[in-house]
Amino acid sequence: MVADVVVDRVARGLDRAWTYLVPPGMEVAKGCRVQVPFGRGRAQGIVVDVQEVENPGPSRLKAIDRVSDTYPALSPLMVELGQWMAREYLCFPSQAYKAMLPRGLGHEDPTQELIEAVGSRNKRASRRQTLWNVLQERGPLLKERILQEMPDMAEPLRSLVREGAVTVTQVALPSAPASVNPSPFTLTGEQERAVSLIVASAPGSVWLLEGVTGSGKTEVYLKAIEDALRAGAQALVMVPEIALTPQTVMRFEERFANMVGLWHSGLSAGERTKTWHDVRTGRLRIVVGVRSSVFLPFQNLGLIVMDEEHESTYKQEEHPRYHTRDVALWLAQQSGLKVILGSATPSLETAFFARQGVIGWIRLTSRVGSRALPPVSVVDMRRELQEGNRSIFSRELQEAVSRALAQDEQVILFLNRRGYASFVLCRDCGKAIECPRCAVTLTYHQQEDSLVCHYCSYTMKPPAACPACHSHKIRYFGAGTERVVEEVGKLWPTARVARADRDTLNTRDSYYKLYFDFVEHKADVLVGTQMIAKGMDFPNVSVVGIVAADVALHLPDFRRSERTFQLMVQASGRTGRGDKPGRVVVQAYDPEHFAIESASTHDYDKFYRQEIEFRQELQYPPFSNLWLLEVADPLDNTAQQNIRKVADMVKGLEAAGCEILGPVPAPLPKLRERYRYHVLVKGPKCQEVAEALALVEQSEFSCRITVDPYYML
Ligand code: ADP
Ligand code: ZN
Ligand code: ZN
């Protein structure tokens, strides 16, 4: 027997499998992790093929050292998927496999640790003593439970163990009975129709579920999952980011008691291993997870739901630069599972394929319970300024907020920029203070009283005088979330304000706390970036203000209109969800822009028609594929030379129907002390492109190639 093994090395010339002898008696199957001799040392690898060889005779092949698992870590389908990803996303197969297997995958361990207080202990007040008292009062508790309820008790618990004040017992838990709980709702006609279409569809069907915010898409997912469970299959629900969708997660856990596992980056190595094995053995029937959950070792996956399918977090930015949607569609094609892509604002690609009939298309056109979509008014901020209003809030927004607060209702204010001021400018010489390592302006953060680079995290104290001309007339421009909080405090001093951005929310617990605090009305005004624009249901919010809707409209990126439209619609969707009608005020400097105009009437079709025309005219996706080639170097000259050579290498693709744009300096021409240049290849997916780009990838110019890039900066 011989086996082909992909080794865990990334270097030129190594993007292939190597053949090894399987020693007699060794059990090796496709998908097993193995250790093999490689070069002068040893390497880990994945078996991608096993062949019976007749009469091998004397051979120079080396033999596999050992097999790491008692079962193949990757199913044959996943082995194929890795090969496909390597071709599709121009990466090494080993990089694909690495992404598919969680880090530090340990062995299956169905036991848990039970912690019990022993003897007596009465020391001075400390967290240790508090924990011991809790154990004393409540009796033995599972370690997992303790840390869930009291996340800061990890260290005190370790101390108690060292001290011998608690005992630790390994216990095997009988799994709690799983049950499907009935839906509290009668489906609406539209939901009913959606469910029956999906349930009746052929294996391998892919559906776009295009439903306005609050139209009850989640209820459709739940019914489709029930159907998959009835057929004995497992189901996967993908969400852009678990922490941002506490409510969605809870709805799945409620409906499918003790069947749901979560998959996200916040899991400990132990939790990851446990969930991974529980999925593999079928103990878990449903997973709610982020992008990488698409690689979990399901036994029999029948359905993938991709909620908010337009979200950019579904695209991985690092090798392998896969898009989760592509992987899901590949799985549907190969294994016959069904896919539901859900969104109120589908990506142009998905919307196009649905309208062309390439995938199924279901629409939910109205909100559940005859709640109306909130009226949106767009305020021209140039006018406000002309008429003497220098505040960051228009008069209309001020009036709306005042009225809501007077009626004890809640308000959300969105601004997609954190910090206090996005640039700091000298009034005398006109120079903005830039990051010394990047060609970008520094953002002022009031809380830390410092200037911070949002790209490389460089930090400095704000200078008292202009570094260029020593003038003291330094001014702050471009309001961020901190500034909005400050202004709210000035205008409505009694309102309780909470801020939600990456600076205040960095753990899953902090999101949950924010979410529940706001639902329980512990704050009146929530100021946040787009991170809180999706998925959350706040029944008492009657006003949503979008402080600057056109922040993203001026970026040199062909998806700028799409992003602006999506943000506006998602943000508007946060209001009018309870019994009170909602209202949205959108502030913009370019209020006539079609993305803003169509979002203000919740008119996806109108937006789509105009945007798809633009995409077709300029041959952007879905009418072409894009490959972004990027070279970065500490020396500007070297970077320029290299990008020119890269451009030469792909020039021939014009004959294959491609358009080559560049070389040009990247829109962010310098980041982290490296000068950056781009070439964009636009064209059909074909053999010629694959071959040319494989050569670029292997060239000495350290060119980074992104297939279907999401960000063009
Ligand atoms: P979407 O995901 O489309 O934004 P949701 O699934 O969150 O919408 O549904 C919006 C609200 O309507 C939720 O609070 C949900 O519980 C409720 N809901 C969903 N379906 C029904 C129904 N058939 N009858 C009554 N309420 C429903
Ligand atoms: Zn100056
Ligand atoms: Zn920087």
Short mmCIF file of C-alpha atoms in Angstrom, two decimals, residues 158-630:
data_model
loop_
_atom_site.label_atom_id
_atom_site.label_comp_id
_atom_site.label_asym_id
_atom_site.label_seq_id
_atom_site.Cartn_x
_atom_site.Cartn_y
_atom_site.Cartn_z
CA ARG A 158 -6.92 27.17 40.16
CA SER A 159 -5.73 28.50 43.53
CA LEU A 160 -8.39 26.54 45.38
CA VAL A 161 -7.33 23.38 43.56
CA ARG A 162 -3.68 23.99 44.51
CA GLU A 163 -4.73 24.65 48.06
CA GLY A 164 -6.69 21.41 48.18
CA ALA A 165 -9.84 23.27 49.25
CA VAL A 166 -11.83 21.77 46.40
CA THR A 167 -11.80 18.40 44.73
CA VAL A 168 -11.96 17.82 41.00
CA THR A 169 -13.71 14.72 39.69
CA GLN A 170 -13.96 13.65 36.08
CA VAL A 171 -17.57 12.77 35.40
CA ALA A 172 -19.29 11.51 32.31
CA LEU A 173 -22.54 13.34 31.77
CA PRO A 174 -25.57 11.63 30.38
CA SER A 175 -26.69 13.92 27.60
CA ALA A 176 -29.80 15.87 28.42
CA PRO A 177 -32.90 14.87 26.49
CA ALA A 178 -33.14 16.74 23.23
CA SER A 179 -36.45 18.04 22.02
CA VAL A 180 -37.97 20.16 19.30
CA ASN A 181 -40.21 22.73 20.93
CA PRO A 182 -43.27 23.95 19.09
CA SER A 183 -43.25 27.31 17.37
CA PRO A 184 -45.24 29.97 19.24
CA PHE A 185 -46.40 31.42 15.92
CA THR A 186 -48.73 30.59 13.10
CA LEU A 187 -46.71 31.16 9.97
CA THR A 188 -47.75 33.99 7.71
CA GLY A 189 -48.79 33.14 4.17
CA GLU A 190 -45.43 34.22 2.82
CA GLN A 191 -43.53 32.19 5.40
CA GLU A 192 -45.74 29.17 4.71
CA ARG A 193 -45.03 29.37 1.02
CA ALA A 194 -41.28 29.79 1.59
CA VAL A 195 -41.13 26.75 3.85
CA SER A 196 -43.07 24.52 1.49
CA LEU A 197 -40.94 25.53 -1.49
CA ILE A 198 -37.74 24.76 0.37
CA VAL A 199 -39.00 21.52 1.86
CA ALA A 200 -40.27 20.24 -1.48
CA SER A 201 -37.16 21.21 -3.42
CA ALA A 202 -34.72 18.69 -4.81
CA PRO A 203 -31.50 17.75 -3.00
CA GLY A 204 -28.76 20.24 -3.78
CA SER A 205 -31.18 23.15 -4.17
CA VAL A 206 -29.91 26.62 -3.35
CA TRP A 207 -32.35 29.35 -2.35
CA LEU A 208 -32.10 33.05 -1.89
CA LEU A 209 -34.54 34.05 0.86
CA GLU A 210 -34.86 37.76 0.24
CA GLY A 211 -36.95 39.20 3.05
CA VAL A 212 -37.22 42.70 4.42
CA THR A 213 -36.01 43.22 7.99
CA GLY A 214 -38.55 41.81 10.42
CA SER A 215 -40.26 39.64 7.80
CA GLY A 216 -39.65 36.48 9.79
CA LYS A 217 -36.79 34.84 7.93
CA THR A 218 -35.56 33.13 11.07
CA GLU A 219 -38.88 31.34 11.46
CA VAL A 220 -38.42 29.97 7.93
CA TYR A 221 -34.93 28.73 8.82
CA LEU A 222 -36.31 27.02 11.91
CA LYS A 223 -38.94 25.15 9.91
CA ALA A 224 -36.44 24.14 7.24
CA ILE A 225 -34.18 22.78 9.98
CA GLU A 226 -37.05 20.79 11.46
CA ASP A 227 -37.49 19.24 8.05
CA ALA A 228 -33.80 18.34 7.85
CA LEU A 229 -33.94 16.78 11.32
CA ARG A 230 -36.97 14.70 10.35
CA ALA A 231 -34.91 13.30 7.50
CA GLY A 232 -32.25 12.33 10.03
CA ALA A 233 -29.83 14.99 8.85
CA GLN A 234 -27.83 17.65 10.66
CA ALA A 235 -28.15 21.36 9.99
CA LEU A 236 -25.73 24.27 10.02
CA VAL A 237 -26.75 27.87 10.57
CA MET A 238 -24.09 30.38 9.73
CA VAL A 239 -24.13 33.89 11.14
CA PRO A 240 -21.64 36.67 10.36
CA GLU A 241 -20.51 36.93 13.96
CA ILE A 242 -22.00 35.05 16.90
CA ALA A 243 -21.48 37.79 19.42
CA LEU A 244 -23.51 40.22 17.34
CA THR A 245 -26.54 38.00 17.10
CA PRO A 246 -27.32 36.89 20.65
CA GLN A 247 -31.00 36.85 19.92
CA THR A 248 -30.79 34.66 16.85
CA VAL A 249 -28.65 32.19 18.75
CA MET A 250 -31.13 32.09 21.61
CA ARG A 251 -34.02 31.38 19.28
CA PHE A 252 -32.26 28.32 17.89
CA GLU A 253 -31.34 27.08 21.35
CA GLU A 254 -34.90 27.52 22.58
CA ARG A 255 -36.54 25.77 19.66
CA PHE A 256 -34.09 22.87 19.53
CA ALA A 257 -33.32 22.12 23.16
CA ASN A 258 -29.96 20.40 23.74
CA MET A 259 -29.27 19.92 20.07
CA VAL A 260 -27.42 23.10 19.25
CA GLY A 261 -23.68 23.66 19.40
CA LEU A 262 -21.99 27.00 18.92
CA TRP A 263 -18.85 27.52 16.87
CA HIS A 264 -16.89 30.76 17.11
CA SER A 265 -13.46 32.12 17.81
CA GLY A 266 -14.14 32.61 21.51
CA LEU A 267 -14.20 28.87 22.28
CA SER A 268 -11.42 27.42 24.39
CA ALA A 269 -9.34 24.60 22.92
CA GLY A 270 -11.29 22.14 25.04
CA GLU A 271 -14.68 23.44 23.95
CA ARG A 272 -13.55 23.40 20.35
CA THR A 273 -12.44 19.80 20.56
CA LYS A 274 -15.64 18.77 22.29
CA THR A 275 -17.91 20.45 19.77
CA TRP A 276 -15.87 19.13 16.86
CA HIS A 277 -16.24 15.55 18.11
CA ASP A 278 -19.89 15.99 19.01
CA VAL A 279 -20.57 17.10 15.44
CA ARG A 280 -18.54 14.20 14.07
CA THR A 281 -20.35 11.58 16.12
CA GLY A 282 -23.73 13.15 15.44
CA ARG A 283 -24.43 13.99 19.08
CA LEU A 284 -24.96 17.58 18.01
CA ARG A 285 -27.66 17.91 15.42
CA ILE A 286 -27.41 21.61 14.81
CA VAL A 287 -24.53 24.06 14.79
CA VAL A 288 -24.82 27.82 14.86
CA GLY A 289 -21.46 29.13 13.81
CA VAL A 290 -19.23 31.58 12.06
CA ARG A 291 -17.48 31.09 8.73
CA SER A 292 -15.18 28.21 9.67
CA SER A 293 -18.12 26.08 10.85
CA VAL A 294 -18.62 25.15 7.20
CA PHE A 295 -15.65 22.78 7.64
CA LEU A 296 -16.99 20.93 10.68
CA PRO A 297 -17.03 17.13 10.31
CA PHE A 298 -20.78 16.65 9.92
CA GLN A 299 -21.84 13.05 9.46
CA ASN A 300 -24.82 13.85 7.39
CA LEU A 301 -25.35 17.54 6.73
CA GLY A 302 -28.71 18.21 5.12
CA LEU A 303 -29.05 21.98 5.26
CA ILE A 304 -26.87 25.07 5.41
CA VAL A 305 -28.49 28.37 6.30
CA MET A 306 -26.36 31.45 5.67
CA ASP A 307 -27.96 34.34 7.47
CA GLU A 308 -27.05 37.86 6.29
CA GLU A 309 -25.36 36.26 3.31
CA HIS A 310 -24.09 39.64 2.05
CA GLU A 311 -21.81 40.18 5.04
CA SER A 312 -18.11 40.60 4.32
CA THR A 313 -17.08 38.44 7.28
CA TYR A 314 -17.97 35.41 5.15
CA LYS A 315 -14.90 36.12 3.08
CA GLN A 316 -11.63 35.10 4.71
CA GLU A 317 -8.95 37.71 4.18
CA GLU A 318 -5.97 35.42 4.75
CA HIS A 319 -4.96 32.21 3.00
CA PRO A 320 -7.00 30.28 2.11
CA ARG A 321 -8.99 33.33 1.02
CA TYR A 322 -12.22 31.44 0.61
CA HIS A 323 -15.75 32.75 0.51
CA THR A 324 -18.06 30.70 2.73
CA ARG A 325 -20.86 30.99 0.18
CA ASP A 326 -18.73 29.36 -2.52
CA VAL A 327 -17.83 26.54 -0.16
CA ALA A 328 -21.48 26.03 0.79
CA LEU A 329 -22.51 25.94 -2.87
CA TRP A 330 -19.74 23.48 -3.66
CA LEU A 331 -20.97 21.24 -0.84
CA ALA A 332 -24.55 21.50 -2.13
CA GLN A 333 -23.43 20.41 -5.56
CA GLN A 334 -21.24 17.56 -4.32
CA SER A 335 -23.34 16.13 -1.52
CA GLY A 336 -26.89 17.20 -2.25
CA LEU A 337 -27.47 19.31 0.85
CA LYS A 338 -29.74 22.33 0.56
CA VAL A 339 -28.63 25.90 1.06
CA ILE A 340 -30.68 28.91 2.13
CA LEU A 341 -29.01 32.29 1.63
CA GLY A 342 -30.94 34.82 3.69
CA SER A 343 -30.79 38.60 3.61
CA ALA A 344 -32.81 41.79 3.43
CA THR A 345 -30.06 43.21 1.25
CA PRO A 346 -28.55 40.36 -0.76
CA SER A 347 -25.15 40.75 -2.33
CA LEU A 348 -25.41 41.80 -5.96
CA GLU A 349 -23.95 38.45 -7.00
CA THR A 350 -26.58 36.41 -5.19
CA ALA A 351 -29.43 38.69 -6.26
CA PHE A 352 -28.28 38.42 -9.86
CA PHE A 353 -28.12 34.61 -9.84
CA ALA A 354 -31.56 34.45 -8.24
CA ARG A 355 -33.04 36.79 -10.84
CA GLN A 356 -31.39 34.79 -13.61
CA GLY A 357 -32.93 31.59 -12.27
CA VAL A 358 -29.57 30.00 -11.51
CA ILE A 359 -30.66 29.57 -7.88
CA GLY A 360 -34.13 29.58 -6.33
CA TRP A 361 -35.68 32.88 -5.27
CA ILE A 362 -38.17 33.44 -2.48
CA ARG A 363 -39.26 36.85 -1.28
CA LEU A 364 -40.83 37.94 1.98
CA THR A 365 -42.17 41.36 1.15
CA SER A 366 -43.80 42.51 4.36
CA ARG A 367 -43.02 42.60 8.02
CA VAL A 368 -44.71 40.14 10.35
CA GLY A 369 -47.78 41.37 12.21
CA SER A 370 -48.52 44.12 9.72
CA ARG A 371 -45.81 46.27 11.25
CA ALA A 372 -44.77 48.87 8.77
CA LEU A 373 -41.24 49.49 7.63
CA PRO A 374 -40.26 52.74 9.27
CA PRO A 375 -40.51 55.96 7.28
CA VAL A 376 -37.07 57.30 6.45
CA SER A 377 -36.29 60.96 5.97
CA VAL A 378 -33.03 62.03 4.41
CA VAL A 379 -31.55 65.30 5.60
CA ASP A 380 -29.16 67.28 3.43
CA MET A 381 -26.36 68.25 5.78
CA ARG A 382 -24.99 70.89 3.38
CA ARG A 383 -28.30 72.70 3.78
CA GLU A 384 -28.13 72.43 7.55
CA LEU A 385 -24.75 74.10 7.48
CA GLN A 386 -25.91 76.83 5.11
CA GLU A 387 -28.80 77.54 7.39
CA GLY A 388 -26.48 77.94 10.31
CA ASN A 389 -26.71 74.60 12.09
CA ARG A 390 -23.14 73.60 12.95
CA SER A 391 -24.11 70.66 15.16
CA ILE A 392 -23.41 67.11 14.01
CA PHE A 393 -27.14 66.54 14.44
CA SER A 394 -29.67 68.02 12.04
CA ARG A 395 -32.63 69.85 13.46
CA GLU A 396 -34.91 67.02 12.38
CA LEU A 397 -32.85 64.40 14.17
CA GLN A 398 -32.66 66.56 17.30
CA GLU A 399 -36.40 66.98 17.30
CA ALA A 400 -37.00 63.24 16.76
CA VAL A 401 -34.62 62.27 19.57
CA SER A 402 -36.15 64.80 21.96
CA ARG A 403 -39.62 63.50 21.27
CA ALA A 404 -38.59 59.85 21.71
CA LEU A 405 -36.82 60.55 24.98
CA ALA A 406 -39.78 62.54 26.27
CA GLN A 407 -41.97 59.50 25.64
CA ASP A 408 -39.50 57.20 27.37
CA GLU A 409 -38.60 55.47 24.12
CA GLN A 410 -35.11 54.47 23.04
CA VAL A 411 -32.87 55.79 20.30
CA ILE A 412 -30.02 54.29 18.28
CA LEU A 413 -27.48 56.55 16.58
CA PHE A 414 -25.18 54.99 14.00
CA LEU A 415 -21.87 56.31 12.90
CA ASN A 416 -19.45 54.03 11.21
CA ARG A 417 -16.34 55.58 12.67
CA ARG A 418 -14.92 54.96 16.09
CA GLY A 419 -12.87 57.35 18.16
CA TYR A 420 -13.50 61.04 18.65
CA ALA A 421 -12.17 62.67 15.50
CA SER A 422 -10.99 60.90 12.36
CA PHE A 423 -8.43 63.54 11.53
CA VAL A 424 -6.49 66.24 13.24
CA LEU A 425 -5.61 69.20 11.10
CA CYS A 426 -3.40 72.25 11.41
CA ARG A 427 -5.41 75.35 10.57
CA ASP A 428 -2.29 77.24 9.51
CA CYS A 429 -0.48 74.90 7.13
CA GLY A 430 -3.41 72.60 6.39
CA LYS A 431 -1.49 69.40 7.13
CA ALA A 432 -3.24 66.50 8.82
CA ILE A 433 -1.27 64.45 11.31
CA GLU A 434 -0.44 61.14 9.69
CA CYS A 435 0.76 57.82 10.97
CA PRO A 436 4.54 57.70 10.51
CA ARG A 437 4.26 54.11 9.32
CA CYS A 438 1.15 54.37 7.10
CA ALA A 439 -0.17 56.88 4.63
CA VAL A 440 -3.34 57.47 6.67
CA THR A 441 -4.46 60.11 9.14
CA LEU A 442 -4.47 59.33 12.84
CA THR A 443 -7.75 59.15 14.73
CA TYR A 444 -8.10 60.99 18.02
CA HIS A 445 -9.41 58.83 20.86
CA GLN A 446 -10.62 60.94 23.72
CA GLN A 447 -10.83 58.22 26.31
CA GLU A 448 -7.12 57.49 26.07
CA ASP A 449 -6.30 61.04 24.99
CA SER A 450 -4.18 59.76 22.14
CA LEU A 451 -3.88 59.62 18.38
CA VAL A 452 -4.24 56.10 17.05
CA CYS A 453 -3.64 54.56 13.62
CA HIS A 454 -6.61 52.34 12.77
CA TYR A 455 -4.45 50.26 10.45
CA CYS A 456 -1.31 49.51 12.46
CA SER A 457 -2.32 50.62 15.99
CA TYR A 458 0.54 53.13 16.20
CA THR A 459 -0.27 55.45 19.11
CA MET A 460 1.03 58.86 20.14
CA LYS A 461 0.03 61.67 22.47
CA PRO A 462 -1.62 64.54 20.58
CA PRO A 463 1.04 67.17 19.95
CA ALA A 464 0.49 70.66 21.33
CA ALA A 465 1.89 72.21 18.17
CA CYS A 466 1.76 71.24 14.51
CA PRO A 467 4.71 68.94 13.72
CA ALA A 468 5.15 70.71 10.35
CA CYS A 469 4.83 74.45 11.14
CA HIS A 470 4.66 74.58 14.95
CA SER A 471 1.39 76.46 14.88
CA HIS A 472 -0.89 75.90 17.85
CA LYS A 473 -4.05 76.05 15.78
CA ILE A 474 -4.69 72.33 15.79
CA ARG A 475 -8.29 71.33 15.20
CA TYR A 476 -10.25 68.07 15.29
CA PHE A 477 -12.47 67.01 12.37
CA GLY A 478 -14.58 64.06 11.29
CA ALA A 479 -16.75 63.03 14.21
CA GLY A 480 -16.52 59.48 15.53
CA THR A 481 -18.67 57.60 18.03
CA GLU A 482 -16.98 59.20 21.06
CA ARG A 483 -17.84 62.62 19.74
CA VAL A 484 -21.47 61.61 19.16
CA VAL A 485 -21.69 60.44 22.78
CA GLU A 486 -20.32 63.80 23.89
CA GLU A 487 -22.83 65.73 21.78
CA VAL A 488 -25.71 63.62 23.10
CA GLY A 489 -24.55 64.48 26.60
CA LYS A 490 -24.63 68.17 25.79
CA LEU A 491 -28.03 68.18 24.14
CA TRP A 492 -29.79 65.69 26.40
CA PRO A 493 -27.92 65.79 29.70
CA THR A 494 -30.30 63.45 31.51
CA ALA A 495 -30.27 60.72 28.85
CA ARG A 496 -28.31 57.60 29.67
CA VAL A 497 -25.93 56.84 26.81
CA ALA A 498 -24.17 53.61 25.89
CA ARG A 499 -21.50 53.24 23.25
CA ALA A 500 -21.00 50.15 21.10
CA ASP A 501 -17.92 49.90 18.93
CA ARG A 502 -14.79 47.84 18.78
CA ASP A 503 -13.24 49.87 21.58
CA THR A 504 -16.02 49.13 24.06
CA LEU A 505 -17.06 45.67 22.93
CA ASN A 506 -14.35 43.13 22.60
CA THR A 507 -15.68 39.98 24.16
CA ARG A 508 -18.77 37.93 23.64
CA ASP A 509 -19.81 38.70 27.19
CA SER A 510 -19.59 42.42 26.61
CA TYR A 511 -21.97 42.15 23.61
CA TYR A 512 -24.43 40.12 25.57
CA LYS A 513 -24.30 42.58 28.43
CA LEU A 514 -24.79 45.51 26.08
CA TYR A 515 -27.66 43.78 24.37
CA PHE A 516 -29.55 42.83 27.54
CA ASP A 517 -28.86 46.15 29.22
CA PHE A 518 -30.32 47.99 26.28
CA VAL A 519 -33.33 45.68 25.99
CA GLU A 520 -33.96 46.21 29.70
CA HIS A 521 -33.83 49.94 29.05
CA LYS A 522 -30.78 50.58 31.19
CA ALA A 523 -29.73 53.12 28.55
CA ASP A 524 -31.82 55.53 26.51
CA VAL A 525 -29.46 56.18 23.63
CA LEU A 526 -27.17 53.66 22.02
CA VAL A 527 -24.38 55.09 19.90
CA GLY A 528 -22.63 52.55 17.73
CA THR A 529 -20.86 51.53 14.57
CA GLN A 530 -22.34 49.13 12.06
CA MET A 531 -21.40 46.24 14.30
CA ILE A 532 -24.76 46.64 16.05
CA ALA A 533 -26.75 47.21 12.85
CA LYS A 534 -27.69 43.60 12.29
CA GLY A 535 -29.82 40.97 13.82
CA MET A 536 -30.73 42.67 17.08
CA ASP A 537 -34.35 43.15 17.96
CA PHE A 538 -35.05 46.15 20.22
CA PRO A 539 -38.83 46.60 20.59
CA ASN A 540 -38.66 49.95 22.39
CA VAL A 541 -36.47 51.73 19.84
CA SER A 542 -38.57 54.33 18.05
CA VAL A 543 -35.85 56.43 16.43
CA VAL A 544 -32.80 55.42 14.46
CA GLY A 545 -30.43 58.15 13.36
CA ILE A 546 -27.72 57.56 10.80
CA VAL A 547 -25.31 60.35 11.53
CA ALA A 548 -23.33 60.20 8.29
CA ALA A 549 -24.72 57.81 5.71
CA ASP A 550 -22.17 58.60 3.04
CA VAL A 551 -18.99 57.84 5.01
CA ALA A 552 -18.26 54.89 2.75
CA LEU A 553 -19.45 56.43 -0.52
CA HIS A 554 -16.17 58.05 -1.36
CA LEU A 555 -13.96 55.04 -0.94
CA PRO A 556 -12.30 53.85 -4.13
CA ASP A 557 -14.06 50.51 -4.02
CA PHE A 558 -16.64 49.21 -6.47
CA ARG A 559 -18.82 47.88 -3.64
CA ARG A 560 -19.20 51.30 -2.02
CA SER A 561 -22.82 51.82 -3.09
CA GLU A 562 -23.75 48.31 -2.07
CA ARG A 563 -22.23 48.77 1.38
CA THR A 564 -23.93 52.11 1.87
CA PHE A 565 -27.30 50.68 0.87
CA GLN A 566 -26.86 47.64 3.12
CA LEU A 567 -25.84 49.66 6.14
CA MET A 568 -28.77 52.03 5.78
CA VAL A 569 -31.36 49.30 5.37
CA GLN A 570 -29.96 47.15 8.18
CA ALA A 571 -29.76 50.14 10.51
CA SER A 572 -33.31 51.23 9.66
CA GLY A 573 -34.42 47.69 10.39
CA ARG A 574 -33.59 48.16 14.07
CA THR A 575 -36.69 50.26 14.65
CA GLY A 576 -40.43 49.75 14.46
CA ARG A 577 -40.02 46.16 15.58
CA GLY A 578 -42.23 46.41 18.63
CA ASP A 579 -45.70 47.87 19.01
CA LYS A 580 -44.54 51.42 18.46
CA PRO A 581 -44.01 52.69 14.97
CA GLY A 582 -40.43 53.63 14.19
CA ARG A 583 -38.80 56.49 12.45
CA VAL A 584 -35.43 56.85 10.74
CA VAL A 585 -33.47 60.04 10.11
CA VAL A 586 -30.58 59.76 7.68
CA GLN A 587 -28.01 62.52 7.45
CA ALA A 588 -25.95 62.80 4.27
CA TYR A 589 -23.86 65.24 2.29
CA ASP A 590 -24.87 63.53 -0.93
CA PRO A 591 -28.55 62.80 -0.29
CA GLU A 592 -29.37 62.32 -3.96
CA HIS A 593 -27.04 59.37 -4.33
CA PHE A 594 -29.10 56.45 -5.62
CA ALA A 595 -27.94 54.11 -2.83
CA ILE A 596 -29.23 56.52 -0.20
CA GLU A 597 -32.37 57.36 -2.09
CA SER A 598 -33.39 53.76 -2.74
CA ALA A 599 -32.52 52.70 0.82
CA SER A 600 -34.75 55.48 2.15
CA THR A 601 -37.73 53.88 0.45
CA HIS A 602 -36.56 50.34 1.36
CA ASP A 603 -36.50 49.66 -2.36
CA TYR A 604 -33.99 46.90 -3.00
CA ASP A 605 -35.21 46.37 -6.56
CA LYS A 606 -34.62 49.95 -7.47
CA PHE A 607 -31.14 49.86 -5.98
CA TYR A 608 -30.42 46.57 -7.71
CA ARG A 609 -31.48 47.78 -11.16
CA GLN A 610 -29.18 50.76 -11.08
CA GLU A 611 -26.25 49.01 -9.45
CA ILE A 612 -26.36 45.98 -11.75
CA GLU A 613 -26.24 48.30 -14.74
CA PHE A 614 -23.08 49.90 -13.37
CA ARG A 615 -21.55 46.49 -12.71
CA GLN A 616 -22.34 45.34 -16.23
CA GLU A 617 -21.05 48.46 -17.87
CA LEU A 618 -17.72 48.28 -16.06
CA GLN A 619 -17.65 44.48 -16.06
CA TYR A 620 -17.46 44.07 -12.31
CA PRO A 621 -18.82 41.00 -10.49
CA PRO A 622 -21.19 39.23 -11.12
CA PHE A 623 -20.22 39.87 -14.76
CA SER A 624 -16.58 38.99 -14.24
CA ASN A 625 -14.20 37.63 -11.69
CA LEU A 626 -11.57 39.71 -10.00
CA TRP A 627 -8.10 38.90 -8.86
CA LEU A 628 -6.32 41.56 -6.84
CA LEU A 629 -2.53 41.32 -7.07
CA GLU A 630 -0.69 43.22 -4.40
#
